[in-house]
Each structure stands twice: as structure tokens, then as C-alpha cells.
Amino acid sequence: MSKATTESLRSFIRFGLVGVVNTGVDFAVFSLLTWWQTPWLIAQIVAYSCGVLNSFLMNRTWTFKQEGPWNKGLIRFILLNVCTLGVTSLCILLLHEQFGLSMLVSKAAATVIGVLVNFAGSRWWVFREPSRTAEKQDMSHS
């Protein structure tokens, strides 16, 4: 196995562990809010948002071990999570309201899809390692 493949696998496992915590929070808040008769879209937005800050901090420091300024990574992370929220909400809409699956089954399926979208975006966009060319340019401007 190549070093890049090993690193991707390690990152995916750590990403998954962080995701277990975030998913637990997401499901708990979503279940509580829908039990309180909160409309599912509002419940989805609130529940999904509850794990975002924790996810950013844990993935930045533990999963992808990124250092340096937070601002660029945080902006990308927020944009990625807004996109993922849109994808997961669309999944729930289709699975629950169009295909008649239960709300929790729809939420579970949307979560699986969201994990895949979020990992790909985190690994290759939000927390990507700077390219050698970018590092050389940064060094020449110092």
C-alpha cells in the first residue's frame, strides 16, 4: 500500500471516529426536536449545525493535523457543510416525503451520503496539504 493510500485510510478512520460523535449529537438533537413537533427542515438545520464546530476543531487538529491560520480553513469548512446540509436535506425530502420511508431511516441514509460528501470535501479541499508549488511561492515571498 502506498504512503498516500495509507494516509488517506488513516484520515478516513479518524474522520469516522469524529463523525460518530458528531452523528450522535446530530441524531439526538434531531430526534428531540422532531419529537417536540419541530418541522423536520428546522430540526435538520439545528441538529446538523450542532456538530459543525466540534467537527471542525477535531478534524483540523486530530484527523488532518493542520496547523496555521484558521480563517481559510474555517470558511471552506462552513461552505462545505452548507453544501452537505443541502445534500442531506434533499435526501430526506426525497426519501421521506417522496418515497415514504420513515423519518429516521431517511435521516440515516442521508447521513451516510453526507459522510461521504463531507470526507471528500474535507480531505481534498478544506484540510488539504499545500502543494509543493504553493509552499515554494510562500517561501519566496517571505
Short mmCIF file of C-alpha atoms in Angstrom, two decimals:
data_model
loop_
_atom_site.label_atom_id
_atom_site.label_comp_id
_atom_site.label_asym_id
_atom_site.label_seq_id
_atom_site.Cartn_x
_atom_site.Cartn_y
_atom_site.Cartn_z
CA MET A 1 0.00 0.00 0.00
CA SER A 2 1.39 3.43 -0.91
CA LYS A 3 2.06 6.10 1.67
CA ALA A 4 -0.72 8.29 0.21
CA THR A 5 -3.22 5.41 0.41
CA THR A 6 -2.19 4.63 3.99
CA GLU A 7 -2.54 8.30 4.94
CA SER A 8 -5.98 8.53 3.30
CA LEU A 9 -7.11 5.40 5.14
CA ARG A 10 -5.81 6.72 8.48
CA SER A 11 -7.55 10.04 7.87
CA PHE A 12 -10.80 8.31 6.91
CA ILE A 13 -10.75 6.21 10.10
CA ARG A 14 -10.13 9.26 12.29
CA PHE A 15 -12.73 11.21 10.31
CA GLY A 16 -15.15 8.37 11.00
CA LEU A 17 -14.46 8.42 14.74
CA VAL A 18 -15.03 12.17 14.89
CA GLY A 19 -18.13 11.61 12.80
CA VAL A 20 -19.51 9.07 15.28
CA VAL A 21 -19.52 11.74 17.97
CA ASN A 22 -20.99 14.35 15.65
CA THR A 23 -23.60 11.95 14.28
CA GLY A 24 -24.67 11.01 17.80
CA VAL A 25 -25.21 14.66 18.64
CA ASP A 26 -26.96 15.25 15.30
CA PHE A 27 -29.35 12.31 15.75
CA ALA A 28 -30.06 13.14 19.39
CA VAL A 29 -30.90 16.77 18.66
CA PHE A 30 -32.87 15.85 15.52
CA SER A 31 -34.87 13.19 17.38
CA LEU A 32 -35.59 15.52 20.28
CA LEU A 33 -36.66 18.38 18.04
CA THR A 34 -38.91 16.22 15.84
CA TRP A 35 -40.39 14.64 18.99
CA TRP A 36 -41.25 18.21 20.04
CA GLN A 37 -43.02 18.58 16.67
CA THR A 38 -40.41 20.93 15.21
CA PRO A 39 -40.67 20.91 11.40
CA TRP A 40 -38.10 18.45 10.04
CA LEU A 41 -36.18 21.03 7.99
CA ILE A 42 -35.64 23.28 11.02
CA ALA A 43 -34.72 20.23 13.10
CA GLN A 44 -32.27 19.14 10.40
CA ILE A 45 -30.58 22.55 10.24
CA VAL A 46 -30.28 22.90 14.01
CA ALA A 47 -29.15 19.30 14.57
CA TYR A 48 -26.60 19.36 11.76
CA SER A 49 -25.22 22.68 12.98
CA CYS A 50 -24.66 21.34 16.49
CA GLY A 51 -21.82 19.11 15.32
CA VAL A 52 -20.14 21.54 12.93
CA LEU A 53 -17.86 23.44 15.33
CA ASN A 54 -16.74 20.29 17.14
CA SER A 55 -16.16 18.62 13.79
CA PHE A 56 -14.01 21.48 12.54
CA LEU A 57 -11.84 21.57 15.64
CA MET A 58 -11.36 17.81 15.92
CA ASN A 59 -10.78 17.25 12.21
CA ARG A 60 -8.41 20.18 11.94
CA THR A 61 -6.26 19.18 14.91
CA TRP A 62 -6.59 15.39 15.05
CA THR A 63 -7.76 13.95 11.74
CA PHE A 64 -5.85 16.10 9.25
CA LYS A 65 -3.33 17.68 11.68
CA GLN A 66 -3.46 21.07 10.04
CA GLU A 67 -1.58 24.00 11.50
CA GLY A 68 -1.50 27.68 10.74
CA PRO A 69 -4.27 30.25 10.32
CA TRP A 70 -7.82 29.05 10.80
CA ASN A 71 -9.66 31.58 8.65
CA LYS A 72 -9.24 29.98 5.20
CA GLY A 73 -9.96 26.50 6.50
CA LEU A 74 -12.93 27.65 8.55
CA ILE A 75 -14.53 29.46 5.60
CA ARG A 76 -14.07 26.40 3.39
CA PHE A 77 -15.36 24.15 6.17
CA ILE A 78 -18.52 26.25 6.57
CA LEU A 79 -19.11 26.28 2.79
CA LEU A 80 -18.62 22.50 2.61
CA ASN A 81 -21.02 21.94 5.47
CA VAL A 82 -23.66 24.21 3.93
CA CYS A 83 -23.39 22.11 0.75
CA THR A 84 -23.54 18.88 2.75
CA LEU A 85 -26.57 20.19 4.65
CA GLY A 86 -28.26 20.86 1.32
CA VAL A 87 -27.45 17.36 0.06
CA THR A 88 -28.68 15.68 3.26
CA SER A 89 -31.85 17.78 3.37
CA LEU A 90 -32.60 16.91 -0.25
CA CYS A 91 -32.07 13.23 0.58
CA ILE A 92 -34.53 13.41 3.46
CA LEU A 93 -37.02 15.25 1.26
CA LEU A 94 -36.81 12.59 -1.44
CA LEU A 95 -36.67 9.53 0.80
CA HIS A 96 -39.26 10.59 3.38
CA GLU A 97 -41.67 12.84 1.53
CA GLN A 98 -41.43 11.37 -1.97
CA PHE A 99 -40.73 7.68 -1.32
CA GLY A 100 -42.49 7.38 2.05
CA LEU A 101 -39.63 5.93 4.08
CA SER A 102 -39.70 6.57 7.82
CA MET A 103 -38.09 9.78 9.01
CA LEU A 104 -35.31 8.01 10.91
CA VAL A 105 -34.48 5.67 8.00
CA SER A 106 -34.40 8.69 5.69
CA LYS A 107 -32.17 10.54 8.14
CA ALA A 108 -29.82 7.53 8.41
CA ALA A 109 -29.48 7.21 4.63
CA ALA A 110 -28.92 10.96 4.27
CA THR A 111 -26.25 10.76 6.96
CA VAL A 112 -24.31 8.06 5.10
CA ILE A 113 -24.36 10.15 1.93
CA GLY A 114 -23.40 13.25 3.91
CA VAL A 115 -20.38 11.48 5.44
CA LEU A 116 -19.04 10.58 2.00
CA VAL A 117 -19.53 14.10 0.63
CA ASN A 118 -18.05 15.68 3.74
CA PHE A 119 -14.98 13.42 3.87
CA ALA A 120 -14.14 14.01 0.23
CA GLY A 121 -14.54 17.78 0.63
CA SER A 122 -12.59 17.86 3.90
CA ARG A 123 -9.73 15.70 2.67
CA TRP A 124 -9.21 17.28 -0.72
CA TRP A 125 -10.42 20.85 -0.25
CA VAL A 126 -10.76 22.09 3.36
CA PHE A 127 -7.78 20.39 5.04
CA ARG A 128 -5.66 19.55 2.00
CA GLU A 129 -1.93 19.78 2.32
CA PRO A 130 -0.44 22.72 0.47
CA SER A 131 1.10 21.78 -2.85
CA ARG A 132 4.87 21.94 -3.25
CA THR A 133 4.42 24.83 -5.70
CA ALA A 134 2.37 26.83 -3.18
CA GLU A 135 4.93 26.14 -0.45
CA LYS A 136 7.75 27.39 -2.71
CA GLN A 137 5.78 30.54 -3.58
CA ASP A 138 5.09 31.21 0.12
CA MET A 139 8.79 30.78 0.92
CA SER A 140 9.86 33.14 -1.88
CA HIS A 141 7.50 35.85 -0.56
CA SER A 142 8.86 35.60 2.99
#
